[in-house]
CSV table of C-alpha atoms and ligand atoms in Angstrom, one decimal:
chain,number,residue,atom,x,y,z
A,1,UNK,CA,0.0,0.0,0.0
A,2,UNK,CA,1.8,3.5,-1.5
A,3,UNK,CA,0.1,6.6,0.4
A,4,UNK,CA,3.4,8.7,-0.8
A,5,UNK,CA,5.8,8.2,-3.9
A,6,UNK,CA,8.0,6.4,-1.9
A,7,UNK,CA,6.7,6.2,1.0
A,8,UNK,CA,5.0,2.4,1.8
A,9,UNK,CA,2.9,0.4,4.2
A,10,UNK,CA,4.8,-2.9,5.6
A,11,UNK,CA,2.3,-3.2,8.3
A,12,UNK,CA,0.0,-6.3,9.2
A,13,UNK,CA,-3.4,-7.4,10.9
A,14,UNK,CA,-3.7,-9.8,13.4
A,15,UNK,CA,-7.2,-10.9,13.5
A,16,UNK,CA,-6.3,-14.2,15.4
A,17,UNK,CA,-5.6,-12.2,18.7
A,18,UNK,CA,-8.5,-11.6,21.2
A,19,UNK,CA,-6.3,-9.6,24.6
A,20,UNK,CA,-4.1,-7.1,23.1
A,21,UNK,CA,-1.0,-6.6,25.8
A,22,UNK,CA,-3.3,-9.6,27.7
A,23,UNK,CA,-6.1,-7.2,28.7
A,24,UNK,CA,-7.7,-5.4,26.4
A,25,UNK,CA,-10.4,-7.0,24.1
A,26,UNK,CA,-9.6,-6.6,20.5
A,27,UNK,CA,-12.9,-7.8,18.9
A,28,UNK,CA,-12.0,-6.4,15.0
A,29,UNK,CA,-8.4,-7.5,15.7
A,30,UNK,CA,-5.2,-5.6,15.9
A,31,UNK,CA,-2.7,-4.3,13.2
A,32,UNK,CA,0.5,-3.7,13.9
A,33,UNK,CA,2.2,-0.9,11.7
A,34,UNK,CA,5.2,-1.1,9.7
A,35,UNK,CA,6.7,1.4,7.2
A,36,UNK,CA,9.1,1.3,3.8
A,37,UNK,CA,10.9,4.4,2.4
A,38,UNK,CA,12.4,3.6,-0.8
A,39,UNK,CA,15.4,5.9,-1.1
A,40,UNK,CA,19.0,5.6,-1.7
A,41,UNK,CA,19.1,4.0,1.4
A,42,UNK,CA,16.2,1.5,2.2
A,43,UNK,CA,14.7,2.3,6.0
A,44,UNK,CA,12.1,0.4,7.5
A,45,UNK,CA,10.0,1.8,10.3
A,46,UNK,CA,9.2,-0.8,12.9
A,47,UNK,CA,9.0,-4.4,13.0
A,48,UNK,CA,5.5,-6.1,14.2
A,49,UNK,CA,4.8,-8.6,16.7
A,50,UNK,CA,7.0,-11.7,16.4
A,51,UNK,CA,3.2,-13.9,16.1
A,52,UNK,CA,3.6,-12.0,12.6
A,53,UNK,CA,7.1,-12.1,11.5
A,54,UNK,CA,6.6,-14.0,8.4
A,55,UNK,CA,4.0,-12.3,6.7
A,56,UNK,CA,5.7,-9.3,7.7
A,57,UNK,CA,9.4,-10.2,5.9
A,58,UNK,CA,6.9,-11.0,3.2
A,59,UNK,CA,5.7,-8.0,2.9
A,60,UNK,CA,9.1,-6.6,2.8
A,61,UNK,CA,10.2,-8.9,0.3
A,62,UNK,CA,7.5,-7.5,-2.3
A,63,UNK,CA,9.0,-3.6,-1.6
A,64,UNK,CA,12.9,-4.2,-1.2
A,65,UNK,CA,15.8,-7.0,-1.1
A,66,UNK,CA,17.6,-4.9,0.7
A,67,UNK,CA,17.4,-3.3,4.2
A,68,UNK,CA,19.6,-0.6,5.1
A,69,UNK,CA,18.4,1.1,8.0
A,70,UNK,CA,15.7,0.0,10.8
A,71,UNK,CA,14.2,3.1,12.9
A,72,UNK,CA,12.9,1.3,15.9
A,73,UNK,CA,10.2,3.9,17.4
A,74,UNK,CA,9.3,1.9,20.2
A,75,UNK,CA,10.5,-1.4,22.0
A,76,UNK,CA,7.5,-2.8,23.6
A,77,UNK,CA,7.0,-6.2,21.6
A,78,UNK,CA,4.2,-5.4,20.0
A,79,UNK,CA,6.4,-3.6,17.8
A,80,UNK,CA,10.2,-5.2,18.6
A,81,UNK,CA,9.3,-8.7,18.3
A,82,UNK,CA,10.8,-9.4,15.0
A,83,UNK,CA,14.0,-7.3,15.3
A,84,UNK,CA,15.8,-10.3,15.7
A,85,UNK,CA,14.4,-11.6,12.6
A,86,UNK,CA,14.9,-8.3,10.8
A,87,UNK,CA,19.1,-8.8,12.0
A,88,UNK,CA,19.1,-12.6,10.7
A,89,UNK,CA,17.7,-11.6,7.5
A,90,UNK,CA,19.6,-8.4,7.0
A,91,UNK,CA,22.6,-9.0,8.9
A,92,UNK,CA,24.0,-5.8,7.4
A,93,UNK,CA,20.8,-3.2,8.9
A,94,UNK,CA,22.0,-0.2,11.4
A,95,UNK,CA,19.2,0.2,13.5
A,96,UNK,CA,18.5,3.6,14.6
A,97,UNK,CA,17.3,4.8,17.8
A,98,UNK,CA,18.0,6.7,21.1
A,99,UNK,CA,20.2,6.1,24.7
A,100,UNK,CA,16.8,4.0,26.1
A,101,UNK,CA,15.7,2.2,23.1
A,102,UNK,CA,19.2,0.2,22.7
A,103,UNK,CA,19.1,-0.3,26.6
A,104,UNK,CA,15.8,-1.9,26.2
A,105,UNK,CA,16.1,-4.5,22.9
A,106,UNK,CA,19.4,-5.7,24.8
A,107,UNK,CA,16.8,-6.6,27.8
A,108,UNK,CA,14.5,-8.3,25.9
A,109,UNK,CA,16.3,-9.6,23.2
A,110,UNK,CA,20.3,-10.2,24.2
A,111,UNK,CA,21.5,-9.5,21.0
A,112,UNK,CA,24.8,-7.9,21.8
A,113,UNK,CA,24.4,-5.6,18.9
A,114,UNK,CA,27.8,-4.1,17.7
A,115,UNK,CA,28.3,-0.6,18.1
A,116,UNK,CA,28.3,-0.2,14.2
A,117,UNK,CA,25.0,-1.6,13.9
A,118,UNK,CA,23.6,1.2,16.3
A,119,UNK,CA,22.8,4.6,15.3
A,120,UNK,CA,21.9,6.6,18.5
A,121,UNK,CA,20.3,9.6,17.8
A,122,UNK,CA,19.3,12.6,20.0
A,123,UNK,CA,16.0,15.2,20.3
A,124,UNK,CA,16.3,17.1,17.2
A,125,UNK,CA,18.8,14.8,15.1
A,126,UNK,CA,18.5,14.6,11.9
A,127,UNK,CA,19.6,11.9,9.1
A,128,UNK,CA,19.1,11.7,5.4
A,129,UNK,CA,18.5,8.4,3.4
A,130,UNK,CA,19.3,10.2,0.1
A,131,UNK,CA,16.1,12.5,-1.1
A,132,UNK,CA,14.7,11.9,2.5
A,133,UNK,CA,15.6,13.6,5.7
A,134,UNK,CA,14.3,12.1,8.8
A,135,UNK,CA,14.1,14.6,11.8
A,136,UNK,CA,14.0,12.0,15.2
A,137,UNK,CA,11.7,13.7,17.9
A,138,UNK,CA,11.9,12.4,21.1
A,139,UNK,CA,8.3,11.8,23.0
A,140,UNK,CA,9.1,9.9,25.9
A,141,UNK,CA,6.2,8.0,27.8
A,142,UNK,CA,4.1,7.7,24.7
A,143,UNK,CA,3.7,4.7,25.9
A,144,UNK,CA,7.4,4.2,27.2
A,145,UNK,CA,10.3,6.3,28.5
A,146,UNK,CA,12.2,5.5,24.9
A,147,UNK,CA,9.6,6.7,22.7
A,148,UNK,CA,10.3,8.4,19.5
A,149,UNK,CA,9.3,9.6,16.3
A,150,UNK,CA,10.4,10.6,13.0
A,151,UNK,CA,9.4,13.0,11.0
A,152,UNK,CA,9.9,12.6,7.1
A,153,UNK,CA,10.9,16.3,6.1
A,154,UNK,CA,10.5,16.2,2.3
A,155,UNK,CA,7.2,14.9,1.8
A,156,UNK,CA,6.0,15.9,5.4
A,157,UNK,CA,5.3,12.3,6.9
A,158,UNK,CA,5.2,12.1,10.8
A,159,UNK,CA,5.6,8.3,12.0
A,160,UNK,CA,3.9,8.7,15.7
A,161,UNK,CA,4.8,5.8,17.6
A,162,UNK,CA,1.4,4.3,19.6
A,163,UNK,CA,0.4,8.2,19.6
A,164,UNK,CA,-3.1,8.1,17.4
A,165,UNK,CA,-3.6,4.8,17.0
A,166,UNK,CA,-6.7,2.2,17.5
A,167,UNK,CA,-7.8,-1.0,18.6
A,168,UNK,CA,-8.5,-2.8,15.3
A,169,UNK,CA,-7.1,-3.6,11.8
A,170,UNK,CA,-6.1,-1.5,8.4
A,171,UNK,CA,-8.5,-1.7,6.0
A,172,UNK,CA,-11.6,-1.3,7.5
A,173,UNK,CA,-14.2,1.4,7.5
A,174,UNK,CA,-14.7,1.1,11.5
A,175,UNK,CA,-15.0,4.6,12.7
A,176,UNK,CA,-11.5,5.9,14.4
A,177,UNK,CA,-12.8,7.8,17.4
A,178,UNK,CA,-14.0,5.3,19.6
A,179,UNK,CA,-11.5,2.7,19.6
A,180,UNK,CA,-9.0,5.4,19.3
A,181,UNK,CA,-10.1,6.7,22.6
A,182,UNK,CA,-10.1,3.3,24.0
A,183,UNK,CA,-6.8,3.0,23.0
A,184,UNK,CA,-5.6,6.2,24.4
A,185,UNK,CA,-7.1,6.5,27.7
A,186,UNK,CA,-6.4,2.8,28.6
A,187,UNK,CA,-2.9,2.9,27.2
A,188,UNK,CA,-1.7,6.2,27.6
A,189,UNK,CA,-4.1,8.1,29.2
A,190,UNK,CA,-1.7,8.8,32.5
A,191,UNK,CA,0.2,10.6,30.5
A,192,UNK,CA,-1.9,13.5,29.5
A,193,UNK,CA,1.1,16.2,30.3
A,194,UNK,CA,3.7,14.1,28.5
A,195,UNK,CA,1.1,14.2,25.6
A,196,UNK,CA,0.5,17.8,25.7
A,197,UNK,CA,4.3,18.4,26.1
A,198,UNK,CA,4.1,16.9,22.8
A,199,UNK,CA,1.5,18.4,21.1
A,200,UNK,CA,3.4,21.6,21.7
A,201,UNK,CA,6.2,20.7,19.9
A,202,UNK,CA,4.7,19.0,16.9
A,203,UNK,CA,2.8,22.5,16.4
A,204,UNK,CA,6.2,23.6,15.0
A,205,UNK,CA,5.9,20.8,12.2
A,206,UNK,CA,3.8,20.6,8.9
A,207,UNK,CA,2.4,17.9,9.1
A,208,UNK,CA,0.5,16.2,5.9
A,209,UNK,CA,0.1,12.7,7.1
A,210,UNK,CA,0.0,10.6,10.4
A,211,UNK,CA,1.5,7.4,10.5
A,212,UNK,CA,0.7,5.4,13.8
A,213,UNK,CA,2.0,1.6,14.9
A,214,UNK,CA,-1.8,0.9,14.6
A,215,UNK,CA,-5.1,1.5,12.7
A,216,UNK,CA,-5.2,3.8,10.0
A,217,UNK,CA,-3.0,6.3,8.6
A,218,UNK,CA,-4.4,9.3,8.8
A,219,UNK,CA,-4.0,12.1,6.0
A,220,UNK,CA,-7.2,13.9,5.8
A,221,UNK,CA,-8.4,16.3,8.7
A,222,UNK,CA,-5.8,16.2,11.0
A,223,UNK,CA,-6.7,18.6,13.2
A,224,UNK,CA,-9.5,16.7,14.3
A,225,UNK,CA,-7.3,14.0,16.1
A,226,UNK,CA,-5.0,16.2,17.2
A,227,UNK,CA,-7.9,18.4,18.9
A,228,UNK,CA,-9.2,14.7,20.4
A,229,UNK,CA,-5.6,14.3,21.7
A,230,UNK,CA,-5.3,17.8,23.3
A,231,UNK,CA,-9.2,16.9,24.7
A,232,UNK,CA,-8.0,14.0,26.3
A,233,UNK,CA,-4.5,14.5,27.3
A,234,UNK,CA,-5.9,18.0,29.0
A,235,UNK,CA,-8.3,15.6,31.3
A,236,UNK,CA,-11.3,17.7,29.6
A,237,UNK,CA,-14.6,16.3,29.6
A,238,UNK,CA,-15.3,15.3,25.3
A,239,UNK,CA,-18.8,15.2,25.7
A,240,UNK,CA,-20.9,18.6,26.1
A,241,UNK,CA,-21.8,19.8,29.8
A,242,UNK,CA,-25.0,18.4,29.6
A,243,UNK,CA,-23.8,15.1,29.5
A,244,UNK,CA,-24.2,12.4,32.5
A,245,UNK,CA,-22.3,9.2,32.9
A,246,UNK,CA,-24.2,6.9,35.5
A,247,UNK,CA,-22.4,3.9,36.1
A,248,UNK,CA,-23.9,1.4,38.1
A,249,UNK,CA,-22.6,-1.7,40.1
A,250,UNK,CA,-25.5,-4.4,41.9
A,251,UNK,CA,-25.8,-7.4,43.0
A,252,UNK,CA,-29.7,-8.4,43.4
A,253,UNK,CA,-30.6,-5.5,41.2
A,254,UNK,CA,-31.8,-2.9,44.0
A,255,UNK,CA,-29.0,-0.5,43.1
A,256,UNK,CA,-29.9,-1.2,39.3
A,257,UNK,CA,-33.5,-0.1,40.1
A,258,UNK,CA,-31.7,3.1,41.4
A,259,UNK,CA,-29.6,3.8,39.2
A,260,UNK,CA,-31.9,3.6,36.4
A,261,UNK,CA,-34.6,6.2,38.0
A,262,UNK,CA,-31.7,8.6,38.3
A,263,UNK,CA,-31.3,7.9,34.8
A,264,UNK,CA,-35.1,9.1,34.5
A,265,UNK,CA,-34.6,12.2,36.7
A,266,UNK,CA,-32.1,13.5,34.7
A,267,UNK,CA,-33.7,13.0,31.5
A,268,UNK,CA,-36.9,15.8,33.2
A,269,UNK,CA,-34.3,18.0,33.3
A,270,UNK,CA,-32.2,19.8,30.8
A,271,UNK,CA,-29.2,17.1,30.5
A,272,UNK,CA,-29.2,16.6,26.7
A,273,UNK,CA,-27.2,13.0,27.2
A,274,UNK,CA,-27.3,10.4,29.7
A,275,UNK,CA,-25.3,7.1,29.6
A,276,UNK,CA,-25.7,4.2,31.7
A,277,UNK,CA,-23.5,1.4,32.2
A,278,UNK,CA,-24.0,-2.0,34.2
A,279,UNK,CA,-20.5,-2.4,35.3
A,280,UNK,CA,-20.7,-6.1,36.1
A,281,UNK,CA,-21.7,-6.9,32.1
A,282,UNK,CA,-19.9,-4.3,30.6
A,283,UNK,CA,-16.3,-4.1,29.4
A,284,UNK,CA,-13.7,-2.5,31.8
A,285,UNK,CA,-11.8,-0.9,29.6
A,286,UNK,CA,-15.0,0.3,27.8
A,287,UNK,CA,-16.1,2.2,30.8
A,288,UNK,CA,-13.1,3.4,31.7
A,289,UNK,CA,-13.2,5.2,28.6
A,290,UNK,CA,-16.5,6.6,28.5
A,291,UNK,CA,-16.0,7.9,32.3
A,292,UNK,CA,-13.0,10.0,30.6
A,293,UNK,CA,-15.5,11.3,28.1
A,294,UNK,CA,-17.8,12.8,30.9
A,295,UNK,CA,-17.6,15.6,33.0
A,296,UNK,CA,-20.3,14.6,35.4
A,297,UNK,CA,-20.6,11.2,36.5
A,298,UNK,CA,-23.0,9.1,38.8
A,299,UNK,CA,-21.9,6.0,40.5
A,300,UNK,CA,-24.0,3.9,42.5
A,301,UNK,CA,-22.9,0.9,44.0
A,302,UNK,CA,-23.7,-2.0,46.6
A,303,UNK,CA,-21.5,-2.5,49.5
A,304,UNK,CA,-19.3,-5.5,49.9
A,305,UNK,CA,-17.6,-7.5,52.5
A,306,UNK,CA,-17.2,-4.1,54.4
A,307,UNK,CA,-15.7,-1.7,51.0
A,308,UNK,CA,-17.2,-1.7,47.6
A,309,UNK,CA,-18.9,-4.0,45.4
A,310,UNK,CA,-15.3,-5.6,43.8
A,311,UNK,CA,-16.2,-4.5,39.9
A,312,UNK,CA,-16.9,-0.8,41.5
A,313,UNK,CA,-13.5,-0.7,43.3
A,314,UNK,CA,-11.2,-2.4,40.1
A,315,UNK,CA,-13.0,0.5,38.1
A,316,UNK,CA,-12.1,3.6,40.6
A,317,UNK,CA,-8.8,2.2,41.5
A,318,UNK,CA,-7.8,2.1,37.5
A,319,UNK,CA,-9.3,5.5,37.0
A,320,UNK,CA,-7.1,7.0,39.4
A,321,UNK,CA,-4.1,5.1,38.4
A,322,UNK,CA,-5.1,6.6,34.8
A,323,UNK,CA,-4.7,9.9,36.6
A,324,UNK,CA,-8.5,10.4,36.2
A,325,UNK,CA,-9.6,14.1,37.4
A,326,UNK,CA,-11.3,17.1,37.0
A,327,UNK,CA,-15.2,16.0,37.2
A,328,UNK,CA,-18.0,16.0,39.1
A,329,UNK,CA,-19.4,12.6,40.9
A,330,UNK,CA,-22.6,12.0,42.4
A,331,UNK,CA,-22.2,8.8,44.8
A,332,UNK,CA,-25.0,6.1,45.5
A,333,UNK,CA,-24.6,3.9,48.0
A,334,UNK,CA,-26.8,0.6,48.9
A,335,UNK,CA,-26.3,-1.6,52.0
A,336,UNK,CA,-28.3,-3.3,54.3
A,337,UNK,CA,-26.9,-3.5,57.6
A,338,UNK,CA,-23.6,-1.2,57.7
A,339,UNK,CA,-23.4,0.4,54.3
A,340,UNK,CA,-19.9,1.2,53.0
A,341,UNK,CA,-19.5,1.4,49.4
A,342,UNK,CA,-19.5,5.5,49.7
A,343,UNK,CA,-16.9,5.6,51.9
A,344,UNK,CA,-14.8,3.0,50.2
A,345,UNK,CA,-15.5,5.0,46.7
A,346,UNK,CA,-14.4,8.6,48.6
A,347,UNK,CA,-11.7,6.7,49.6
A,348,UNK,CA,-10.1,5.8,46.4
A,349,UNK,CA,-11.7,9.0,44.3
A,350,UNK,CA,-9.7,10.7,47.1
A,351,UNK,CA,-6.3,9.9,45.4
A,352,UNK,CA,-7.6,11.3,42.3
A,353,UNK,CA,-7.2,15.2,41.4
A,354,UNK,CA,-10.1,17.3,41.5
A,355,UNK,CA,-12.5,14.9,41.7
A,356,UNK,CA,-15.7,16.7,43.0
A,357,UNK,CA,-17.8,14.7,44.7
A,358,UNK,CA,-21.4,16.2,45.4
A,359,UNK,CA,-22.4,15.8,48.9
A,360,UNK,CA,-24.2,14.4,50.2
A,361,UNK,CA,-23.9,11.0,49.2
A,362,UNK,CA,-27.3,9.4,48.4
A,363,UNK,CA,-27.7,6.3,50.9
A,364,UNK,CA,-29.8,3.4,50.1
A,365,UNK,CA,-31.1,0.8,52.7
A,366,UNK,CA,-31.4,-2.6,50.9
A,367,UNK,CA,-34.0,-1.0,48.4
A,368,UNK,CA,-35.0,2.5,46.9
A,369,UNK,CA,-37.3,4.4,49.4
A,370,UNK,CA,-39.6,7.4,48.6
A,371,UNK,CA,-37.0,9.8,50.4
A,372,UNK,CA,-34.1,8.6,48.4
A,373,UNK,CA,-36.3,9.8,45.3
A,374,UNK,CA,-36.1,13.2,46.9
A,375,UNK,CA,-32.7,13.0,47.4
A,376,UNK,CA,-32.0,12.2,43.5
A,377,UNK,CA,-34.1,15.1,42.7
A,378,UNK,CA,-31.8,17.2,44.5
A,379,UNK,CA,-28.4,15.1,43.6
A,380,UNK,CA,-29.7,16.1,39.5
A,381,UNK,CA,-30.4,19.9,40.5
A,382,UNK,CA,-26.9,20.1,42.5
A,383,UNK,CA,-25.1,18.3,39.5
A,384,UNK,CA,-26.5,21.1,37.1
A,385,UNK,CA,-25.9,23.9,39.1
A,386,UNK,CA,-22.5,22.9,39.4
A,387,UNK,CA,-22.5,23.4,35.5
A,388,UNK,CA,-22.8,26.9,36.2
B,1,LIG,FE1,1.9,-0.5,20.5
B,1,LIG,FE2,3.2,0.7,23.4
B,1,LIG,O1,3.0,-0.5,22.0
């Protein structure tokens, strides 16, 4: 696949995998990126995964015969894994990357490279395959501490690294934004000031295409991911104001009943969008992502063996390790003898930064009463004045 002159896509799909890094669910699959400049000298841009090695030194078989240069952008094995079948092949490849990025294919791979088959390059550097000049931009944390990129100066390619990738494969017409953002906030999403760091710099750059280690490349409209990157990296809410996230956690389906009659107080009042999710059915990573899309959200939740009801406690715990902040949180609690899931959830939400929890918590006894009604009337009237 051309998209420049001389500029081609290596990549491949893996639609045989179903946990991508062992967690996440990949239900359309998984590519993993790979790139070809055809120059004087011959670089490649990444290997893939080593499940895909072969089709992948197929694929560079039908471009070149002859590597000369191997950027590695990133060492986590998604992307690594067939460096050492790149060096068998090619015995005769320099591979180019930073301080970090050598340290870290030694670790994995024990390779004992030579020092003339490493090109260390710094912030800035820049290094010319004949008609091409690559410019090496250093973005550490995005995903790892080695990170980098490479910008293509003559035809104005940027090679991002995981930065504005997907969940899924190349070649699809699935829609980028949502499993973009799944992508993002599970993956990277504690780094939101590395990110904006980052943004900052590549506003120096003109930038005519976007070439990430997965999904699509991007060529067209640009500024609409970066905006959804500076959105999420900036811990803003994506969806309008008006929007409420009510996320619910039960176990006999008392705190369902709840949670779903807050869903129908708020729709009598001007909130324009309303999501509920049933944590225990729904995909972690899923929610996880949605509750970085809101800027208000409700929880309810049972209590458990003294804390939280466990689904409601994995999902708070990873926000806050995601460096979740900035939102408003209505809390719903149900017990029937010595309820705790509030204080458990203020516990955790406590580690988080500027996490704004309305008070005061909504407590339910073993079943919805008429007063806890009441008391979600004025949880919806206190989350929209808070708007104000
Ligand atoms: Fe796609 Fe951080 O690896």
């Amino acid at each position: 696949m051309d998209f420049t002159n001389s500029i081609k896509y290596i990549g491949v799909n893996d639609t045989n995998i179903d946990l991508f890094e062992n967690q996440y669910k990949v239900p359309n699959g998984m590519s993993y990126n790979s790139y070809f400049i055809d120059d004087e000298k011959k670089v490649v841009l990444d290997t893939v995964d080593d499940t895909k090695t072969a089709e992948w030194l197929a694929n560079i078989d039908k471009v070149t015969t002859i590597v000369d240069y191997l950027v590695v952008s990133h060492v986590e094995p998604d992307h690594s894994g067939s460096i050492p079948a790149m060096i068998e092949k090619y015995p005769n490849v320099k591979l180019i990357g930073n301080q970090k990025t050598f340290e870290f294919i030694e670790q994995f791979y024990k390779l004992n490279l030579a020092d003339e088959q490493k090109i260390i390059v710094k912030d800035g550097e820049t290094f010319s395959t004949g008609k091409h000049n690559l410019k090496f931009i250093m973005a550490p944390m995005i995903h790892w501490p080695e990170v980098m990129m490479t910008y293509e100066e003559s035809e104005k390619v940027i090679f991002t690294a995981d930065a504005f990738g997907k969940f899924g494969i190349v070649g699809t017409k699935e829609e980028w934004l949502d499993e973009a953002r799944r992508y993002y906030i599970n993956i990277v999403g504690k780094y939101g000031m590395q990110v904006q760091i980052l943004l900052k710099k590549l506003q120096n750059y003109d930038i005519k295409v976007i070439c990430p280690l997965h999904g699509e490349i991007l060529k067209e409209n640009l500024g609409y991911y970066i905006e959804k990157y500076d959105i999420w990296s900036s811990y803003k809410a994506e969806e309008d104001d008006d929007g409420v996230l009510i996320v619910y956690a039960t176990i006999h389906g008392n705190t369902e009943k709840a949670a779903l009659k807050m869903k129908k107080i708020l729709e009598d009042t001007s909130v324009k969008t309303i999501k509920v999710i049933d944590l225990a059915h729904a995909d972690m990573s899923e929610t996880i992502s949605q509750a970085f899309k809101y800027g208000k959200i409700i929880l309810a939740a049972s209590s458990y063996n003294m804390g939280v009801f466990p689904c409601m406690e994995t999902l708070l715990r990873q926000l806050v390790a995601k460096n979740f902040q900035n939102k408003d949180i209505g809390i719903i609690e149900n017990g029937t003898w010595a309820p705790s899931a509030g204080k458990t959830m203020k516990e955790i939400l406590a580690q988080g930064k500027d996490l704004r929890i309305i008070e005061p918590m909504i407590t339910i006894k073993s079943a919805m009463s008429e007063a806890n009604i009441e008391e979600m009337k004025k949880l919806a009237e206190d989350m929209m004045r808070w708007r104000l």
